[in-house]
Short mmCIF file of C-alpha atoms in Angstrom, two decimals:
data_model
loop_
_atom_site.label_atom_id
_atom_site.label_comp_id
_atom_site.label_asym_id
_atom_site.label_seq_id
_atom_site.Cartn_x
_atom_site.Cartn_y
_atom_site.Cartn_z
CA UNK A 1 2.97 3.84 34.83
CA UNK A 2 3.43 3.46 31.17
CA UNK A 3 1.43 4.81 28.75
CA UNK A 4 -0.95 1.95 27.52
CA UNK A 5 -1.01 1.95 23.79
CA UNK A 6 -5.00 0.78 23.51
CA UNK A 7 -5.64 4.20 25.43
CA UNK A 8 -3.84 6.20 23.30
CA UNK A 9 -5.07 4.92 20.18
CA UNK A 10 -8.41 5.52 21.44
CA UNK A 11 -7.56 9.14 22.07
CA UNK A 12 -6.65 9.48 18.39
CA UNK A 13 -9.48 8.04 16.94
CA UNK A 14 -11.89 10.22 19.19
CA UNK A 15 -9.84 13.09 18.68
CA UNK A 16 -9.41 12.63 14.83
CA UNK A 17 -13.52 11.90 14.54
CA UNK A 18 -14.82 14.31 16.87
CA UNK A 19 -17.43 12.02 18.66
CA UNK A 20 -16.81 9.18 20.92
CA UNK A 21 -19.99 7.62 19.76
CA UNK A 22 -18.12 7.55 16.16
CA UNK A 23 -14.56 6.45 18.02
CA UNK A 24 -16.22 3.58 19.77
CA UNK A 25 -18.24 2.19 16.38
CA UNK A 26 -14.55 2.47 14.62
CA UNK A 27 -13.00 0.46 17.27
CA UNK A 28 -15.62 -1.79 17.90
CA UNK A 29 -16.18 -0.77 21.83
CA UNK A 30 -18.91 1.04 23.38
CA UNK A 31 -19.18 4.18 23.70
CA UNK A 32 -18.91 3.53 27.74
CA UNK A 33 -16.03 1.92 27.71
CA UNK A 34 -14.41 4.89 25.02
CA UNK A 35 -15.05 7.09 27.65
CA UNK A 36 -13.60 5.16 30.04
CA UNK A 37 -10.04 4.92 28.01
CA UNK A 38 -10.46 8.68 27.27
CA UNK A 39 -10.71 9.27 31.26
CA UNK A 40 -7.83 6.88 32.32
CA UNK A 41 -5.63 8.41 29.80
CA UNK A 42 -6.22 11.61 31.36
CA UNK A 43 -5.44 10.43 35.08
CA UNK A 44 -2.48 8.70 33.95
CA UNK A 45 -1.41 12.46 32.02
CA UNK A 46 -2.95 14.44 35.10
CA UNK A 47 -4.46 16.57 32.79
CA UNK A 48 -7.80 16.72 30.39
CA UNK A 49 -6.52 16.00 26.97
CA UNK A 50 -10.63 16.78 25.62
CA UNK A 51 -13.04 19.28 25.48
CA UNK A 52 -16.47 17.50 25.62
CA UNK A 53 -18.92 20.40 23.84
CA UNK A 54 -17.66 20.28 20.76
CA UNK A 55 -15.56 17.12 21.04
CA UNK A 56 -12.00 18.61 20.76
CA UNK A 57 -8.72 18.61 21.60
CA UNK A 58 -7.37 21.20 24.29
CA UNK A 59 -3.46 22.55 24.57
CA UNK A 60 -2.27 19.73 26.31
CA UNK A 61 -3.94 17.18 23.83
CA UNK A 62 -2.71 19.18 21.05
CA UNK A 63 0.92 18.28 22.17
CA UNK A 64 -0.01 14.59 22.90
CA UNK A 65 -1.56 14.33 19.24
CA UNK A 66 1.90 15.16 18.18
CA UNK A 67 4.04 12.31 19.74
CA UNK A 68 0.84 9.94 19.31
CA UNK A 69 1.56 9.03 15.95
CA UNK A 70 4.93 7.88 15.90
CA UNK A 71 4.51 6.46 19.24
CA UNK A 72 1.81 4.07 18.11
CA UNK A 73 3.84 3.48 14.32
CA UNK A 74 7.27 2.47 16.85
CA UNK A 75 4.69 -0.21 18.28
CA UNK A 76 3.42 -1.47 15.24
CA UNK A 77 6.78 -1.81 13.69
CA UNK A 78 8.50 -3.34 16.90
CA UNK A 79 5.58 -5.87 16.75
CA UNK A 80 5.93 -6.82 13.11
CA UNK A 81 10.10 -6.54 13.38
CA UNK A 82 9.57 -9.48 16.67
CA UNK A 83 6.87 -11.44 13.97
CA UNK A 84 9.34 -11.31 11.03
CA UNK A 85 11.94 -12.64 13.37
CA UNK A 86 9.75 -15.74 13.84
CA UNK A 87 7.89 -16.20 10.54
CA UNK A 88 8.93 -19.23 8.22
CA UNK A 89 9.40 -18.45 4.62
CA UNK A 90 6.48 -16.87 2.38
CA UNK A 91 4.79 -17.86 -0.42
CA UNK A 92 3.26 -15.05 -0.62
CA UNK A 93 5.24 -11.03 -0.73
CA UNK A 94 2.78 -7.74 -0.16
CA UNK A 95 4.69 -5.40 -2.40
CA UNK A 96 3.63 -1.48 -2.01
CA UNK A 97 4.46 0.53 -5.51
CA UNK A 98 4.38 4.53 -5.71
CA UNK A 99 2.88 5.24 -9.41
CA UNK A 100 5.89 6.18 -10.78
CA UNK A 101 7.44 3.03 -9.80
CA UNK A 102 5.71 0.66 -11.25
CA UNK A 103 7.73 0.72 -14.40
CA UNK A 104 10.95 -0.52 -12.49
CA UNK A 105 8.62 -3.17 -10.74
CA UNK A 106 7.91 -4.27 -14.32
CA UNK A 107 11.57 -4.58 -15.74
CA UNK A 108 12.57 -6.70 -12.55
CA UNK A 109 13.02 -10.37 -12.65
CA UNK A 110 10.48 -12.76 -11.46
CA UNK A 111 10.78 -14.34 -8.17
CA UNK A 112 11.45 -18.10 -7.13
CA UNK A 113 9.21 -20.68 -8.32
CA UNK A 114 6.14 -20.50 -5.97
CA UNK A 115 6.35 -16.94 -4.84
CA UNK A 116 3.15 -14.70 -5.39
CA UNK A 117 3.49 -11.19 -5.44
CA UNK A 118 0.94 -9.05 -4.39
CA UNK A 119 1.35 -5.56 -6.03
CA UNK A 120 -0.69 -2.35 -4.48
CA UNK A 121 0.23 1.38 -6.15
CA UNK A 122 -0.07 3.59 -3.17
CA UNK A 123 0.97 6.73 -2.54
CA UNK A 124 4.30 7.55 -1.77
CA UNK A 125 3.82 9.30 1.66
CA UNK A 126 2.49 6.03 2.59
CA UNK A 127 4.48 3.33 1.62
CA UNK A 128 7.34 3.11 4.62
CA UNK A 129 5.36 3.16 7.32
CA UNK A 130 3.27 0.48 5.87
CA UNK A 131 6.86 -1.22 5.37
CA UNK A 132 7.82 -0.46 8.69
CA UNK A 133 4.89 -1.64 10.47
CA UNK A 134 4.38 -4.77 8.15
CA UNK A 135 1.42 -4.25 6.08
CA UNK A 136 3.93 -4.43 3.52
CA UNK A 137 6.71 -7.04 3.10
CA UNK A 138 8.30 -3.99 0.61
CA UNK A 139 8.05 -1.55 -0.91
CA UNK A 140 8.96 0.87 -4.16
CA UNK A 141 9.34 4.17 -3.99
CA UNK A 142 10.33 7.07 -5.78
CA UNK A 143 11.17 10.52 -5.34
CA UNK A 144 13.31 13.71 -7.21
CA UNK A 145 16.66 14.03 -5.42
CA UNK A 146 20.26 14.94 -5.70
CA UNK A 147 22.33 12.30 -7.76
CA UNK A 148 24.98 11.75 -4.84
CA UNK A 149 21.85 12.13 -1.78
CA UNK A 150 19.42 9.49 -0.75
CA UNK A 151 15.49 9.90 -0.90
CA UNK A 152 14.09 11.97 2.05
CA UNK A 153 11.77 9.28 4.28
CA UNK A 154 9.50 10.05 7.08
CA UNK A 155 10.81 9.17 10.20
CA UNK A 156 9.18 5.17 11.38
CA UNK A 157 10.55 2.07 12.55
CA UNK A 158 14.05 0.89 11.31
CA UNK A 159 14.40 0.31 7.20
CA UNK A 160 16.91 0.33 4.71
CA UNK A 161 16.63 1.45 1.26
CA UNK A 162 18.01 -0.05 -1.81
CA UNK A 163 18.48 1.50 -5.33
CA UNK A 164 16.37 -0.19 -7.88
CA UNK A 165 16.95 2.62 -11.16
CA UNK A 166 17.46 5.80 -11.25
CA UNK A 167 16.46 7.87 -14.60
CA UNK A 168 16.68 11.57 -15.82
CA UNK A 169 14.23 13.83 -15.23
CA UNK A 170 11.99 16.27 -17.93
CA UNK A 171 9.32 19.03 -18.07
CA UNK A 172 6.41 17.62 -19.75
CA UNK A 173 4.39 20.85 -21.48
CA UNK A 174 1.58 21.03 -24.21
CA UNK A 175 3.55 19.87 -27.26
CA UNK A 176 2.83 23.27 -29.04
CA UNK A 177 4.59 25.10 -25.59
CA UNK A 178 6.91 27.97 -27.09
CA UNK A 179 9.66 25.87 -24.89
CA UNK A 180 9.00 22.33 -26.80
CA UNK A 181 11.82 23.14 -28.85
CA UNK A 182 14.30 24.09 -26.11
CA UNK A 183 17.00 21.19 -25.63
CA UNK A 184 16.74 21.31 -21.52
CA UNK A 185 15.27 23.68 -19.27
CA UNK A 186 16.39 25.59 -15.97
CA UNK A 187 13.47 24.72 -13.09
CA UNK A 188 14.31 28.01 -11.55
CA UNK A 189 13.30 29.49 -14.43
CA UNK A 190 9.95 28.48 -14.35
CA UNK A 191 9.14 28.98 -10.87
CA UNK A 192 6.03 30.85 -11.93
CA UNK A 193 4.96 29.05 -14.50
CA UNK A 194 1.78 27.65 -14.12
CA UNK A 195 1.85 24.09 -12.40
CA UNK A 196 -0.33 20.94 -11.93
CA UNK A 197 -0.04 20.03 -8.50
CA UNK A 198 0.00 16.11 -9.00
CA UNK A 199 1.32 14.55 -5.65
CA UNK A 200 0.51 11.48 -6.77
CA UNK A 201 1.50 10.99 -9.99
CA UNK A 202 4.90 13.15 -10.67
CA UNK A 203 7.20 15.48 -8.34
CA UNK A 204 4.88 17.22 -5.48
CA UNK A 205 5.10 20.52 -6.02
CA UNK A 206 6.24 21.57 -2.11
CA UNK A 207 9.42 19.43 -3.57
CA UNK A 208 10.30 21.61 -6.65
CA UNK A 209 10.26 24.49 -3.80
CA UNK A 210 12.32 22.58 -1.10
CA UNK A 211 15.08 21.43 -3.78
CA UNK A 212 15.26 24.23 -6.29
CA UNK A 213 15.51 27.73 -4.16
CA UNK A 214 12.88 30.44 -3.50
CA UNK A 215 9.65 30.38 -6.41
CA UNK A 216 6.11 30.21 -6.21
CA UNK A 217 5.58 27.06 -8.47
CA UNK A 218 2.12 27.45 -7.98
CA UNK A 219 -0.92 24.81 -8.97
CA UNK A 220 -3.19 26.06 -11.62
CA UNK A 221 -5.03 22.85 -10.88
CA UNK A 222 -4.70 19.98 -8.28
CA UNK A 223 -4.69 16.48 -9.69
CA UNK A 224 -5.36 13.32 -7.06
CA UNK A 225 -5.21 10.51 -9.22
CA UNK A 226 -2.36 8.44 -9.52
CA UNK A 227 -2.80 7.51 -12.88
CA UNK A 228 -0.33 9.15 -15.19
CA UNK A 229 -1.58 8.95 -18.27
CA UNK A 230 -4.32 10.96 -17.12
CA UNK A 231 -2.14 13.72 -15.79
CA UNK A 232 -0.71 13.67 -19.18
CA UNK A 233 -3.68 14.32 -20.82
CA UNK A 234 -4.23 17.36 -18.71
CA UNK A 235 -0.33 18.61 -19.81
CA UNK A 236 -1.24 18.48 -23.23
CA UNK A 237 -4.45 20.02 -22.81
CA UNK A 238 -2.42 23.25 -21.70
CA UNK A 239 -3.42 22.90 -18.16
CA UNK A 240 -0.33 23.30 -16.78
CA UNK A 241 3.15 21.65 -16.26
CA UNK A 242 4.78 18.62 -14.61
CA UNK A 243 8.06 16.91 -13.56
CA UNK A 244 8.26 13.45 -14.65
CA UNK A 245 10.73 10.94 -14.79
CA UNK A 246 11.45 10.99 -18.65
CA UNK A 247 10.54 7.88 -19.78
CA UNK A 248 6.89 8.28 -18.11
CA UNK A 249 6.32 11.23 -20.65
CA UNK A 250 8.08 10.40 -23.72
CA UNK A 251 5.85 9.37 -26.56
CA UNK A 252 3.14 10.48 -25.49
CA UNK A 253 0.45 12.43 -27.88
CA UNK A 254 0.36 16.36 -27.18
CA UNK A 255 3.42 15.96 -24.80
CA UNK A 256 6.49 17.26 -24.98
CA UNK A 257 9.21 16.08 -22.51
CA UNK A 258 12.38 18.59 -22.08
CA UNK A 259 14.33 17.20 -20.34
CA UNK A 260 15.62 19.01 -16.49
CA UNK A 261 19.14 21.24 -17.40
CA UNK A 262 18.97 22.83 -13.52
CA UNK A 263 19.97 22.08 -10.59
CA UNK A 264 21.46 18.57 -11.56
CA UNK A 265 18.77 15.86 -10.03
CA UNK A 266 17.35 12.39 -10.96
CA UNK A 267 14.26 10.44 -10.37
CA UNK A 268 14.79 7.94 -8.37
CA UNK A 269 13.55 4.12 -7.45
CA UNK A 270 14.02 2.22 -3.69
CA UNK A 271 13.14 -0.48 -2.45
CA UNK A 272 12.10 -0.30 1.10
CA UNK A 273 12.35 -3.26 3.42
CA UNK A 274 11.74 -3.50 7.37
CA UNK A 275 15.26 -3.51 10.02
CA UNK A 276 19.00 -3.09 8.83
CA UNK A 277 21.46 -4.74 6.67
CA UNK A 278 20.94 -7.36 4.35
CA UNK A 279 17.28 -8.22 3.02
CA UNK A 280 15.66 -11.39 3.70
CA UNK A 281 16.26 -14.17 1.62
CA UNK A 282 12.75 -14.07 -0.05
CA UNK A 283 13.59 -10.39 -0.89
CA UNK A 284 17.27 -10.79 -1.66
CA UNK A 285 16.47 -11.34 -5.45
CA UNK A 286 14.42 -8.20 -5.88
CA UNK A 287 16.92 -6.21 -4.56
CA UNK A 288 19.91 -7.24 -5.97
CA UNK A 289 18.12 -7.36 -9.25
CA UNK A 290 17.35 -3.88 -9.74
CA UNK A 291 20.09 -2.32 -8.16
CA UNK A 292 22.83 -4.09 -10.96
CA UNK A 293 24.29 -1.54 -13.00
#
């Protein structure tokens, strides 16, 4: 038999929680009938996929945790790729903005006459699976990449990225910085400098290691906000450095933006928008808009 998809999302929520008591008051069953999904699961899997004292996954659940995730996100965006297929023009278009985003969101044209946007500045990571499973109509992204190479996305349902703007990118550093006065600057070269780790609000940190060679680029400090004026503050407050798209950190007091010399890479804005080809009509206009020349 298949694998039913209400089972298995039970078996994450239990598994993520740690209780079935806790599972069952997320889900809005009782705990009897959690229990029940947990056990059917496992006779469908011939195999227990929980330890019961402590509440935990064992080998084989492990595994199963693994393929749960983008099982159930394949679901979700099948079901909302079937709805879209269906659904008569909006009035109304969910739009999902990373932080550093939001200024290309700002220099696009309005919509049509009518149209309400609905603008939510998430985090990156989790903008195109909210895409792809329709919790978003679309959504802006960003990212640090290779002029010539598209941004790296997670793998969901099907999408298809656009190019909204793409801008160079700096160092921001403490105004005073002994390299404030250098023209551009080599990130290999400051692979152990000291770092704020601001996943949120400029270029992750694990990202500067993945694109620019072996280096520590280590986190003096770990910021989770996703307001970057705030991160700024901390940069020229000598707590350590960040890659920013330039215009994010130019002008501002204390800062000092150099801009990147090495390797050659830009910060980059896309649109993300559910299936393949062209957008929907009600999208078309964003779209097009931001990625003219």
């Amino acid at each position: 038999m298949g694998m039913d998809p209400h089972l298995l999302r039970t078996f994450v929520a239990v598994a993520r929680l740690g209780s079935f008591s806790a599972a069952a008051r997320e889900l809005g069953y009782t705990q009897s009938a959690v229990s029940q999904h947990i056990a059917a699961l496992e006779s469908d899997l011939g195999t227990v996929l929980l330890g019961r004292r402590p509440v935990e996954p064992t080998e084989a659940g492990e595994r199963l945790l693994g393929h749960a995730a983008p099982l159930l996100l394949r679901m979700e965006a099948a079901r909302a790729d079937v709805a879209r297929a269906g659904a008569v023009r909006p009035s109304r278009l969910v739009v999902g903005v990373s932080p550093l985003a939001v200024d290309a969101l700002v220099r696009l044209p309005p919509g049509r006459p009518g149209l309400r946007l609905d603008i939510r500045v998430l985090d990156r990571a989790a903008i195109p699976a909210a895409v792809s499973s329709g919790g978003l109509d679309l959504g802006l992204t960003d990212g640090m990449t290779a002029p010539s190479d598209p941004l790296p996305l997670p793998e969901t349902g099907p999408l298809t990225a656009a190019v909204v703007a793409e801008s160079p990118l700096c160092v921001a550093l403490p105004a005073g910085h002994p390299l404030a006065p250098r023209p551009g600057l080599s990130l290999s070269d400051l692979a152990d400098a000291q770092w704020i780790d601001a996943p949120g609000s400029a270029v992750p940190l694990d990202r500067l290691r993945a694109v620019c060679g072996p280096g520590a680029y280590r986190g003096r400090l770990r910021y989770e906000g996703t307001d970057v004026r705030g991160l700024l503050a901390l940069v020229a407050a000598g707590r350590g450095l960040a890659v920013l798209p330039t215009g994010a950190a130019e002008g501002r007091d204390g800062v000092a933006a150099v801009p990147v010399a090495a390797p050659r890479l830009v910060h980059r804005v896309e649109a993300l928008y559910a299936g393949a080809g062209d957008p929907p009509a009600v999208l078309d206009h964003i779209v097009r808009a931001g990625a003219r020349p």
